[in-house]
Coordinates of C-alpha atoms and ligand atoms in Angstrom, one line a residue:
M1402 CA 119.8 -3.3 87.7
I1403 CA 116.6 -2.1 90.0
H1404 CA 117.7 0.2 92.7
Y1405 CA 115.8 0.2 95.6
I1406 CA 115.8 2.7 98.6
C1407 CA 114.2 0.9 102.1
K1408 CA 114.6 -2.2 103.3
W1409 CA 110.9 -3.1 103.3
T1410 CA 111.3 -3.4 99.3
P1411 CA 110.4 -6.9 98.2
V1412 CA 114.1 -7.3 96.6
E1413 CA 113.3 -11.3 96.4
L1414 CA 110.1 -10.8 94.1
F1415 CA 112.7 -9.3 91.7
A1416 CA 115.1 -12.1 92.0
G1417 CA 112.3 -13.8 90.9
F1418 CA 111.9 -12.3 87.7
G1419 CA 115.6 -13.1 87.3
E1420 CA 116.3 -9.3 87.7
E1421 CA 119.2 -7.8 90.0
T1422 CA 118.5 -5.1 92.5
A1423 CA 120.7 -3.0 94.3
P1424 CA 120.8 -0.5 97.3
F1425 CA 120.9 3.4 96.1
H1426 CA 123.4 4.9 98.2
E1427 CA 124.7 7.1 95.5
M1428 CA 126.5 10.6 97.3
A1429 CA 126.1 13.4 95.2
E1430 CA 129.1 15.9 94.2
D1431 CA 126.5 18.6 93.4
F1432 CA 123.0 19.1 92.8
D1433 CA 123.2 21.1 89.4
L1434 CA 120.3 19.0 88.2
A1435 CA 118.2 18.2 91.3
D1436 CA 118.4 21.8 92.1
K1437 CA 116.7 22.9 88.9
V1438 CA 113.4 20.7 89.4
A1439 CA 113.3 19.9 93.6
P1440 CA 111.9 22.4 96.0
V1441 CA 114.2 23.4 98.2
N1442 CA 112.8 21.4 101.6
L1443 CA 113.7 18.3 99.6
C1444 CA 115.9 16.1 101.6
G1445 CA 119.3 15.6 101.2
F1446 CA 118.7 11.9 100.3
G1447 CA 115.6 13.1 97.8
R1448 CA 118.1 15.6 96.2
A1449 CA 120.8 12.7 95.8
L1450 CA 118.6 10.5 94.1
T1451 CA 117.3 13.3 91.8
E1452 CA 120.4 13.9 91.0
A1453 CA 121.5 10.7 90.1
V1454 CA 118.7 9.6 87.9
L1455 CA 118.7 12.7 86.0
R1456 CA 121.9 11.9 85.3
G1457 CA 121.0 8.5 83.6
H1458 CA 122.8 7.0 86.9
V1459 CA 119.6 4.6 87.8
R1460 CA 117.6 2.9 85.2
S1461 CA 115.1 1.5 87.0
L1462 CA 113.5 2.5 90.7
I1463 CA 111.5 1.1 93.3
L1464 CA 110.4 4.1 95.9
V1465 CA 108.6 3.8 99.2
N1466 CA 105.8 6.7 100.1
C1467 CA 107.5 6.2 103.4
C1468 CA 107.4 10.2 103.5
D1469 CA 106.6 13.4 101.8
T1470 CA 110.2 13.8 100.1
M1471 CA 109.3 10.1 98.8
R1472 CA 106.3 10.9 97.4
R1473 CA 107.7 14.1 96.1
T1474 CA 110.8 12.6 94.5
Y1475 CA 108.3 10.3 92.7
D1476 CA 106.1 13.1 91.2
I1477 CA 109.4 14.6 90.0
L1478 CA 111.0 11.5 88.8
A1479 CA 107.8 10.7 86.9
A1480 CA 107.5 14.0 85.5
R1481 CA 111.0 14.5 84.6
A1482 CA 113.2 11.8 84.0
D1483 CA 113.6 9.0 81.5
L1484 CA 113.1 5.6 83.6
D1485 CA 112.3 2.6 82.3
F1486 CA 110.9 1.6 85.4
L1487 CA 109.1 3.7 88.4
Y1488 CA 107.4 2.4 90.7
I1489 CA 106.3 3.7 94.8
L1490 CA 105.1 1.0 96.9
D1491 CA 102.7 1.1 99.6
L1492 CA 104.0 0.4 103.0
P1493 CA 102.2 -0.2 106.0
H1494 CA 103.0 2.0 109.6
E1495 CA 102.5 -1.3 111.8
D1496 CA 102.8 -5.2 111.5
T1497 CA 99.5 -5.9 112.6
E1498 CA 97.3 -8.8 110.9
C1499 CA 95.4 -6.0 109.2
E1500 CA 98.9 -4.2 107.7
I1501 CA 100.2 -7.1 106.8
D1502 CA 97.5 -8.5 104.6
A1503 CA 97.6 -4.8 103.1
F1504 CA 101.3 -4.7 102.6
A1505 CA 101.0 -8.5 100.8
A1506 CA 98.4 -6.9 98.3
S1507 CA 101.2 -4.1 97.4
I1508 CA 103.8 -6.6 97.2
L1509 CA 101.3 -8.3 94.4
R1510 CA 100.5 -5.0 93.0
L1511 CA 103.9 -4.6 92.0
K1512 CA 104.5 -8.0 91.1
R1513 CA 101.4 -7.3 88.5
A1514 CA 103.4 -4.1 87.0
Y1515 CA 106.3 -5.6 86.4
E1516 CA 104.7 -8.4 85.1
K1517 CA 103.4 -6.4 82.8
F1518 CA 106.4 -3.7 82.2
S1519 CA 108.6 -6.3 81.3
G1520 CA 106.8 -9.4 79.7
K1521 CA 108.7 -11.6 82.0
T1522 CA 107.0 -14.3 83.8
F1523 CA 107.7 -14.4 87.8
D1524 CA 109.6 -17.8 88.6
R1525 CA 108.4 -19.3 92.5
E1526 CA 111.7 -21.4 92.8
R1527 CA 113.9 -18.5 91.7
F1528 CA 112.1 -16.6 94.1
L1529 CA 112.0 -18.6 97.3
R1530 CA 116.4 -19.4 96.5
A1531 CA 116.6 -15.9 97.2
F1532 CA 115.6 -16.0 100.7
S1533 CA 119.1 -16.1 103.1
R1534 CA 119.8 -15.9 106.7
K1535 CA 122.0 -13.4 108.4
K1536 CA 124.5 -14.4 110.6
E1537 CA 123.4 -13.5 114.7
E1538 CA 126.8 -12.2 116.2
N1539 CA 126.8 -12.5 120.0
T1540 CA 129.4 -9.2 120.6
P1541 CA 129.2 -6.2 121.8
Y1542 CA 127.5 -3.5 119.5
V1543 CA 126.9 0.3 118.7
G1544 CA 123.5 0.5 117.1
I1545 CA 122.9 3.1 114.3
L1546 CA 119.6 4.3 114.1
G1547 CA 117.3 7.1 112.4
V1548 CA 117.6 7.6 108.5
K1549 CA 119.8 6.4 105.4
V1550 CA 123.7 5.9 106.1
S1551 CA 125.6 5.9 103.2
P1552 CA 128.3 3.5 102.7
A1553 CA 131.3 6.5 103.3
L1554 CA 129.1 7.5 106.5
E1555 CA 129.2 3.5 107.7
K1556 CA 132.7 3.6 107.6
V1557 CA 133.7 6.6 109.1
I1558 CA 132.0 4.9 112.3
A1559 CA 133.1 1.9 112.0
D1560 CA 137.1 2.9 111.9
A1561 CA 136.1 5.3 114.8
L1562 CA 134.9 2.0 116.9
S1563 CA 136.7 -0.4 118.5
V1564 CA 133.1 -2.5 118.7
R1565 CA 131.1 -3.9 116.0
V1566 CA 128.6 -1.7 114.1
E1567 CA 124.9 -2.6 113.4
N1568 CA 123.4 -0.4 110.9
E1569 CA 119.8 -0.3 111.5
T1570 CA 118.9 2.3 109.3
C1571 CA 116.6 2.5 105.9
L1572 CA 119.4 0.1 104.2
G1573 CA 121.6 -1.4 107.2
N1574 CA 120.7 -4.7 108.0
R1575 CA 118.0 -6.1 105.8
S1576 CA 117.4 -9.4 107.4
L1577 CA 114.1 -11.2 107.3
D1578 CA 112.6 -13.7 109.3
F1579 CA 110.8 -15.7 107.1
D1580 CA 109.3 -19.6 107.0
L1581 CA 110.3 -21.2 104.0
P1582 CA 109.1 -24.4 104.1
A1583 CA 105.6 -22.5 104.5
M1584 CA 106.5 -20.5 101.6
R1585 CA 107.0 -23.6 99.7
A1586 CA 103.5 -25.4 100.8
A1587 CA 101.4 -21.9 100.2
G1588 CA 99.2 -22.5 97.0
T1589 CA 98.2 -19.0 95.9
D1590 CA 100.6 -15.9 95.3
E1591 CA 98.1 -14.4 97.7
E1592 CA 99.0 -17.1 100.5
L1593 CA 102.6 -16.9 99.5
F1594 CA 102.8 -13.0 99.7
R1595 CA 100.9 -12.7 102.6
L1596 CA 104.0 -15.3 104.3
Y1597 CA 106.4 -13.0 102.3
A1598 CA 104.8 -9.7 103.8
E1599 CA 104.9 -10.9 107.3
A1600 CA 109.1 -12.1 106.8
I1601 CA 109.5 -8.4 105.9
L1602 CA 107.6 -6.8 108.6
R1603 CA 109.0 -8.8 111.2
Q1604 CA 112.6 -6.6 110.6
M1605 CA 113.3 -3.9 112.5
P1606 CA 111.5 -1.1 112.6
C1607 CA 112.1 2.0 111.4
C1608 CA 111.2 6.1 112.1
R1609 CA 107.7 5.2 110.2
M1610 CA 107.0 2.6 111.8
T1611 CA 104.6 3.2 114.9
T1612 CA 105.2 -0.2 116.5
S1613 CA 108.0 -0.3 118.2
H1614 CA 108.3 -3.3 120.8
K1615 CA 112.0 -4.3 118.7
R1616 CA 113.4 -1.4 119.5
E1617 CA 112.6 -1.4 123.3
K1618 CA 114.0 -4.7 123.1
M1619 CA 117.2 -3.3 121.5
F1620 CA 117.6 -0.8 123.9
L1621 CA 117.2 -3.6 126.5
D1622 CA 120.0 -5.7 125.0
E1623 CA 123.0 -6.1 127.1
R1624 CA 125.1 -5.9 124.0
L1625 CA 124.4 -2.5 123.1
Q1626 CA 126.9 -0.3 123.9
G1627 CA 125.8 3.0 122.3
I1628 CA 123.3 4.7 119.7
I1629 CA 124.2 6.9 116.8
Y1630 CA 121.2 8.6 115.8
H1631 CA 121.3 9.9 112.1
T1632 CA 119.3 12.1 110.9
I1633 CA 119.3 14.2 107.1
K1634 CA 118.3 17.9 106.8
F1635 CA 114.9 18.6 106.2
C1636 CA 113.9 14.9 107.2
D1637 CA 110.0 14.7 108.5
F1638 CA 110.5 12.5 110.5
Y1639 CA 113.4 12.4 112.8
G1640 CA 112.4 15.2 115.6
F1641 CA 109.4 13.4 117.4
E1642 CA 111.5 10.4 116.6
Y1643 CA 114.8 11.2 118.3
A1644 CA 112.6 12.5 121.3
R1645 CA 111.0 9.1 121.8
M1646 CA 114.8 7.8 121.6
A1647 CA 116.5 10.1 123.9
R1648 CA 113.5 9.2 126.5
E1649 CA 113.8 5.4 126.1
A1650 CA 117.3 4.7 125.4
K1651 CA 119.6 3.4 128.4
V1652 CA 122.8 3.7 126.5
P1653 CA 124.5 6.4 125.6
L1654 CA 122.9 8.2 122.2
L1655 CA 125.3 10.7 119.6
K1656 CA 122.8 12.6 117.1
I1657 CA 124.4 13.0 113.8
E1658 CA 122.9 15.4 110.7
T1659 CA 124.2 15.4 107.2
D1660 CA 123.1 16.6 104.0
Y1661 CA 123.9 13.4 102.4
T1662 CA 126.8 14.2 100.6
A1663 CA 130.5 13.9 101.4
Q1664 CA 131.3 17.3 102.6
S1665 CA 130.0 16.7 105.7
M1666 CA 132.0 13.9 106.7
G1667 CA 135.5 15.0 108.1
Q1668 CA 133.5 17.4 110.6
L1669 CA 131.3 14.7 111.7
K1670 CA 134.5 12.6 112.4
T1671 CA 135.6 14.4 115.4
R1672 CA 132.2 13.7 117.4
I1673 CA 132.1 10.5 116.1
E1674 CA 135.5 9.9 117.9
A1675 CA 134.4 11.8 120.9
F1676 CA 131.8 9.5 121.8
A1677 CA 133.5 6.7 120.5
E1678 CA 136.0 7.8 123.7
T1679 CA 132.9 8.2 125.4
I1680 CA 132.2 4.6 125.8
G1681 CA 135.4 3.6 126.0
A1682 CA 135.3 2.0 122.4
R1683 CA 137.6 4.1 120.3
S1684 CA 139.4 2.2 118.0
G1685 CA 142.6 3.6 117.1
A1686 CA 145.7 4.0 115.1
A1687 CA 149.0 1.4 116.6
E1688 CA 150.5 3.7 119.3
N1689 CA 154.4 4.3 119.5
Q1690 CA 156.0 2.2 121.6
L1691 CA 158.5 3.4 124.3
T1692 CA 162.5 3.2 123.1
E1693 CA 164.5 1.2 125.9
R1694 CA 166.1 4.8 126.2
Q1695 CA 162.4 6.5 127.3
R1696 CA 162.2 3.0 129.8
E1697 CA 164.9 4.0 130.9
M1698 CA 164.2 7.6 132.1
I1699 CA 160.7 6.4 133.4
R1700 CA 162.8 4.2 135.9
E1701 CA 164.8 7.5 137.0
G1702 CA 161.9 9.3 137.7
K1703 CA 162.3 11.7 135.5
Y1704 CA 160.6 12.4 132.3
Y1705 CA 158.2 14.4 130.4
T1706 CA 155.3 14.3 128.4
A1707 CA 153.7 17.0 125.9
G1708 CA 150.1 17.6 124.6
I1709 CA 150.1 19.3 120.9
D1710 CA 146.5 21.0 120.4
S1711 CA 146.1 22.0 117.2
G1712 CA 143.3 23.8 116.4
S1713 CA 142.4 25.9 113.1
T1714 CA 143.4 29.8 115.4
S1715 CA 145.9 28.5 117.3
T1716 CA 148.3 25.5 118.0
D1717 CA 148.9 25.1 122.0
V1718 CA 151.5 22.8 123.5
V1719 CA 151.9 22.1 127.3
I1720 CA 154.9 19.9 128.5
L1721 CA 154.2 18.3 131.9
D1722 CA 156.8 16.7 134.1
Q1723 CA 156.2 13.4 135.5
D1724 CA 154.8 14.8 138.7
R1725 CA 152.0 16.7 136.2
K1726 CA 153.9 20.2 136.9
M1727 CA 153.5 22.3 134.2
V1728 CA 157.1 22.7 133.1
S1729 CA 155.9 24.9 129.7
S1730 CA 153.6 25.8 127.5
I1731 CA 153.2 28.0 124.1
I1732 CA 150.5 29.3 121.9
I1733 CA 150.8 30.2 118.4
P1734 CA 149.0 30.5 115.4
T1735 CA 148.2 27.9 113.3
G1736 CA 148.6 29.7 110.1
G1737 CA 151.1 27.8 108.1
G1738 CA 149.4 24.4 108.9
A1739 CA 148.5 22.1 111.3
S1740 CA 152.0 19.8 110.9
M1741 CA 154.0 23.1 110.9
S1742 CA 152.6 24.9 113.7
A1743 CA 153.0 21.8 115.2
E1744 CA 156.7 21.2 114.9
T1745 CA 157.5 24.9 115.6
S1746 CA 155.4 25.3 119.1
L1747 CA 156.9 21.8 120.4
A1748 CA 160.3 23.5 119.5
K1749 CA 159.4 26.5 121.3
A1750 CA 158.0 25.1 124.0
L1751 CA 161.2 22.7 124.7
E1752 CA 163.0 25.9 124.7
K1753 CA 161.6 27.7 127.1
A1754 CA 161.3 24.9 129.6
G1755 CA 165.6 24.2 128.7
L1756 CA 164.7 20.7 127.1
S1757 CA 165.2 18.5 124.4
R1758 CA 163.3 16.5 122.0
E1759 CA 164.9 13.9 123.5
Q1760 CA 163.7 14.1 127.3
I1761 CA 159.8 13.7 126.2
V1762 CA 158.1 10.4 126.5
R1763 CA 155.1 10.8 124.7
I1764 CA 153.4 13.5 122.9
V1765 CA 149.6 13.2 122.6
T1766 CA 147.9 15.3 119.7
T1767 CA 144.7 16.9 119.9
G1768 CA 142.4 19.2 117.5
Y1769 CA 141.3 19.5 114.2
G1770 CA 144.9 19.7 112.7
R1771 CA 145.5 16.3 115.3
A1772 CA 145.5 13.7 111.9
Y1773 CA 148.3 16.2 110.5
I1774 CA 150.6 16.2 113.2
D1775 CA 153.8 13.4 112.9
E1776 CA 155.1 14.3 115.7
G1777 CA 152.4 12.7 118.1
D1778 CA 152.5 9.1 119.6
A1779 CA 148.8 9.1 119.9
S1780 CA 145.5 11.1 119.3
I1781 CA 142.5 12.4 121.3
T1782 CA 139.5 14.2 120.1
E1783 CA 139.9 17.9 122.0
I1784 CA 136.1 16.9 123.4
T1785 CA 137.6 14.2 125.8
C1786 CA 141.1 16.3 126.1
H1787 CA 139.1 19.6 127.6
A1788 CA 137.0 17.8 129.7
K1789 CA 140.3 15.8 131.4
G1790 CA 142.5 19.5 131.5
A1791 CA 139.3 21.3 133.3
H1792 CA 138.7 18.9 135.6
F1793 CA 142.7 18.8 136.3
L1794 CA 142.4 22.8 136.9
N1795 CA 138.9 22.9 138.8
P1796 CA 137.7 18.7 139.6
L1797 CA 134.5 20.5 140.9
V1798 CA 133.4 21.3 137.6
R1799 CA 131.1 19.9 135.3
T1800 CA 129.6 21.6 132.4
I1801 CA 132.3 22.8 129.9
I1802 CA 132.0 25.5 127.5
D1803 CA 134.8 25.8 125.1
I1804 CA 134.2 28.6 121.9
G1805 CA 137.0 27.6 119.3
G1806 CA 137.7 29.4 116.1
Q1807 CA 135.7 26.9 113.9
D1808 CA 132.9 25.0 116.1
S1809 CA 131.8 25.7 120.0
K1810 CA 130.8 22.8 122.1
A1811 CA 129.6 22.2 125.4
I1812 CA 130.8 19.1 127.2
R1813 CA 129.4 17.7 130.5
V1814 CA 131.7 15.6 132.5
D1815 CA 131.3 13.2 135.8
E1816 CA 133.5 13.7 138.7
A1817 CA 136.2 11.5 137.7
G1818 CA 136.5 14.1 134.2
A1819 CA 135.0 11.7 131.8
V1820 CA 133.4 12.9 129.7
Q1821 CA 129.2 11.6 129.9
N1822 CA 127.8 13.9 127.2
F1823 CA 128.3 16.7 125.0
L1824 CA 126.6 19.0 122.1
M1825 CA 128.4 20.4 119.2
N1826 CA 127.9 23.6 116.6
D1827 CA 130.0 23.0 113.7
K1828 CA 127.9 23.8 111.0
C1829 CA 128.0 27.4 110.8
A1830 CA 130.4 29.9 112.1
A1831 CA 127.6 31.3 114.4
G1832 CA 128.8 31.3 118.4
T1833 CA 132.3 30.9 117.5
G1834 CA 135.4 32.5 117.6
R1835 CA 135.2 32.9 113.7
F1836 CA 132.3 34.9 114.0
L1837 CA 133.7 36.9 116.7
E1838 CA 136.7 37.7 114.7
T1839 CA 134.7 38.5 111.2
M1840 CA 132.4 41.5 113.1
A1841 CA 135.8 42.6 114.7
K1842 CA 137.4 43.3 111.1
T1843 CA 134.2 45.0 110.0
L1844 CA 133.8 47.2 113.5
G1845 CA 137.8 47.9 112.5
I1846 CA 139.1 46.7 116.3
S1847 CA 141.3 44.3 117.9
L1848 CA 139.6 41.0 119.7
T1849 CA 141.7 42.5 122.4
E1850 CA 138.9 45.7 122.2
M1851 CA 135.9 43.9 121.2
S1852 CA 136.9 41.4 124.7
T1853 CA 136.0 44.7 127.1
L1854 CA 134.4 47.0 124.9
G1855 CA 131.4 45.6 124.8
L1856 CA 130.9 45.7 129.1
D1857 CA 129.9 49.7 128.9
W1858 CA 126.4 48.7 126.6
K1859 CA 123.8 51.7 127.0
E1860 CA 121.3 50.9 125.1
N1861 CA 120.1 47.1 123.8
V1862 CA 121.1 46.7 119.8
T1863 CA 119.8 43.1 118.8
I1864 CA 121.8 41.5 116.4
S1865 CA 118.7 38.9 115.4
S1866 CA 120.5 36.8 112.6
M1867 CA 122.6 34.0 113.5
C1868 CA 124.6 34.0 109.9
T1869 CA 127.5 35.4 110.1
V1870 CA 127.2 36.8 106.8
F1871 CA 123.8 38.1 107.9
A1872 CA 125.0 39.3 111.4
E1873 CA 127.7 41.4 109.4
S1874 CA 125.1 43.3 107.3
E1875 CA 122.9 44.0 110.5
V1876 CA 126.5 45.2 111.8
V1877 CA 126.9 47.4 109.2
S1878 CA 123.6 48.9 108.7
L1879 CA 124.1 49.7 113.0
V1880 CA 127.2 50.9 112.5
A1881 CA 125.3 53.8 109.6
Q1882 CA 122.5 54.4 112.1
N1883 CA 125.2 55.8 114.4
K1884 CA 124.8 53.6 117.1
A1885 CA 127.1 53.1 120.1
L1886 CA 129.9 50.5 119.3
P1887 CA 129.6 49.5 123.4
D1888 CA 126.0 48.9 122.2
I1889 CA 126.6 46.8 119.0
I1890 CA 129.9 44.8 120.3
H1891 CA 127.0 43.9 123.3
G1892 CA 124.2 43.1 120.9
L1893 CA 127.3 40.4 119.0
N1894 CA 128.1 39.2 122.5
V1895 CA 124.8 38.2 123.5
S1896 CA 123.9 36.3 120.0
V1897 CA 127.4 34.4 120.5
A1898 CA 126.0 33.9 124.2
S1899 CA 122.3 32.7 123.0
K1900 CA 123.9 30.1 121.0
V1901 CA 126.4 28.7 123.3
G1902 CA 124.3 29.0 126.4
G1903 CA 121.6 26.9 124.3
L1904 CA 124.1 24.2 123.8
A1905 CA 125.1 24.4 127.3
S1906 CA 121.3 24.5 128.6
R1907 CA 120.4 21.7 126.2
L1908 CA 122.6 19.5 128.3
G1909 CA 120.7 19.8 131.3
E1910 CA 121.7 22.1 134.6
M1911 CA 124.7 21.1 136.0
E1912 CA 126.6 23.3 138.0
E1913 CA 129.8 23.9 138.0
Y1914 CA 130.6 25.7 134.6
M1915 CA 134.1 26.7 133.4
M1916 CA 135.0 28.2 129.9
T1917 CA 137.8 26.9 128.3
G1918 CA 139.4 27.9 124.3
G1919 CA 140.6 31.6 123.2
V1920 CA 136.8 33.1 123.9
A1921 CA 137.3 32.7 127.5
R1922 CA 139.3 35.9 127.8
N1923 CA 136.4 37.9 126.3
Q1924 CA 135.0 39.5 129.2
G1925 CA 132.2 40.5 127.4
I1926 CA 131.2 37.2 126.4
V1927 CA 132.1 35.5 129.4
K1928 CA 129.4 38.3 131.1
A1929 CA 126.7 37.4 128.5
L1930 CA 126.8 33.5 128.9
E1931 CA 126.9 33.7 132.6
E1932 CA 123.4 35.8 132.4
K1933 CA 122.3 33.5 129.7
I1934 CA 122.6 30.2 132.0
G1935 CA 122.2 32.1 135.4
H1936 CA 125.2 30.9 136.8
P1937 CA 128.8 31.6 137.5
I1938 CA 131.6 30.3 135.0
Y1939 CA 134.8 29.6 136.4
I1940 CA 138.0 31.4 134.3
C1941 CA 141.8 30.7 134.7
E1942 CA 144.6 31.7 133.5
E1943 CA 145.3 28.2 131.7
A1944 CA 141.8 28.3 130.0
Q1945 CA 143.3 28.7 126.6
I1946 CA 145.7 25.6 126.9
C1947 CA 143.2 23.0 128.6
G1948 CA 143.2 20.7 125.5
A1949 CA 146.4 21.1 125.3
L1950 CA 147.2 20.4 128.9
G1951 CA 144.4 17.6 128.9
A1952 CA 146.6 15.7 126.3
A1953 CA 149.5 15.9 128.4
L1954 CA 147.8 14.5 131.0
F1955 CA 146.5 12.1 128.6
A1956 CA 149.9 11.2 127.4
L1957 CA 151.4 10.8 131.2
E1958 CA 148.5 8.2 131.9
K1959 CA 149.6 6.6 129.1
V1960 CA 153.2 6.4 130.2
E1961 CA 152.0 5.3 133.8
A1962 CA 150.1 2.7 132.3
E1963 CA 152.8 1.0 129.8
A1964 CA 155.8 2.4 132.8
P1965 CA 157.7 -0.6 134.2
A1966 CA 157.4 -1.2 137.5
Ligands
LIG2835 S1 112.7 5.7 107.0 FE1 111.8 3.1 107.1 S2 110.0 3.1 105.2 FE2 111.6 5.0 105.2 S3 112.9 4.4 103.5 FE3 113.7 4.3 105.9 S4 113.5 2.2 106.6 FE4 112.2 2.8 104.5
LIG2836 S1 115.8 10.9 104.9 FE1 114.0 11.4 105.7 S2 112.5 12.8 104.7 FE2 114.6 11.7 103.6 S3 113.8 10.2 101.7 FE3 114.5 9.5 103.9 S4 112.4 9.7 105.2 FE4 112.4 10.8 104.0

């Protein structure tokens, strides 16, 4: 089996030698072997490939000289791996006549190299039989662009979306536009491979290619509903390519970054689902149907809905009546797991309102733990629910900042409260509630004390590290230097504000701002954030239960949509 890593690889050529080819997709469990030989800034894909080769999972490999990572991976494997056949193919940057000639020559060199290595004869008929066309589909779709998307990530994306997904990254959608009669009629190998090179280069260009007319055509395609742009940590290309796409694309765009390991999938799910909700293409698990008793309650005009927001720190429940009046709300620590906390908090909220479970006709769950809660009838991401809740509390709000236990988000909403765009920091604890908790513990104070102590700062102390571990040692050393507690806390507040305020500014300036989530009660953070973004931030009593409120509102809307006339 010959593995390849790029859609420009002439795989039909190997069919002409009677060889099987397969795209390389393996995701590494760890990089134990790769880390011993690869430089630290090799992209995740380069590491995964190196690991698989060093573990003996790949015996023959065709690389392309598309980026520095691939050239270095080739050098490492040539020196350290015991591969049967290793080749790096010269790729052009364009599909001009001159570049097609150069690429045809490059394919011919590969053919000769393989002939020499294998001693096999190239069979032109077998080669020509390997060409097949992909069936064009005419339905709406979301395009995945950027660099290599693993099958696992492609599945997460496809599962989240109710529309078709076209993976246009390195190994997705390999589809040649070839002229078989002309290839059959070609006299020499040179003529044949010129036509072959042209067919390969007519594919949708990737980020290496400077010709972008096909992409521009894609951006104008009416069937295109949105673009998910995937990058891999340390990828050479994504910076300039993404900036251009953000300028040119006329449809909603979501950027995601992975390290090409399975570990990143869980965190990405929320973003992808929220994006699907934003473009109105979220595929959902089958929702529970209303029972006859529930329909009767709705007909009688007396019923309730609930929202459960299962966060990493707290689980919040809001119960609304049919007139959108909040009849109960509760916040409890998530502690013993999402499912148990959801059950307990719902029971407490019902008790507080003097209601029974049967009087709740529909429950929507949200938050990190939403997938693990049995109580719900439907589930919606916290991004969409926070937007809904915030719009209900203050319809003038256009940017919502939510600092949660595990992540922070900036969400842009339109005048109807629908999400237009969002950005999330979920890769590290910097700028999250967890960061503040760790720092409060290091300083030996409670979060409540921390929320006001920093307001009385005198000296401007800078916490330069964004990483929780390094920031913690900075705090320890500031304590050792006898820096005043309010000054250290102010420094921490500014550090969080700079991270989270940066997310909000990347969405573009948009008044009015609101902060949701538990950290909204931290006056020091709110003040530092206001200074960072240069605008006042709207805070209200219900800030912490905003996600649960949004979920309960969605539950109510679902009932209204299904309710008998
Ligand atoms: S970026 Fe382009 S050239 Fe590089 S591996 Fe991906 S498809 Fe191939
Ligand atoms: S992800 Fe980027 S850096 Fe890594 S191999 Fe692909 S193009 Fe090169």
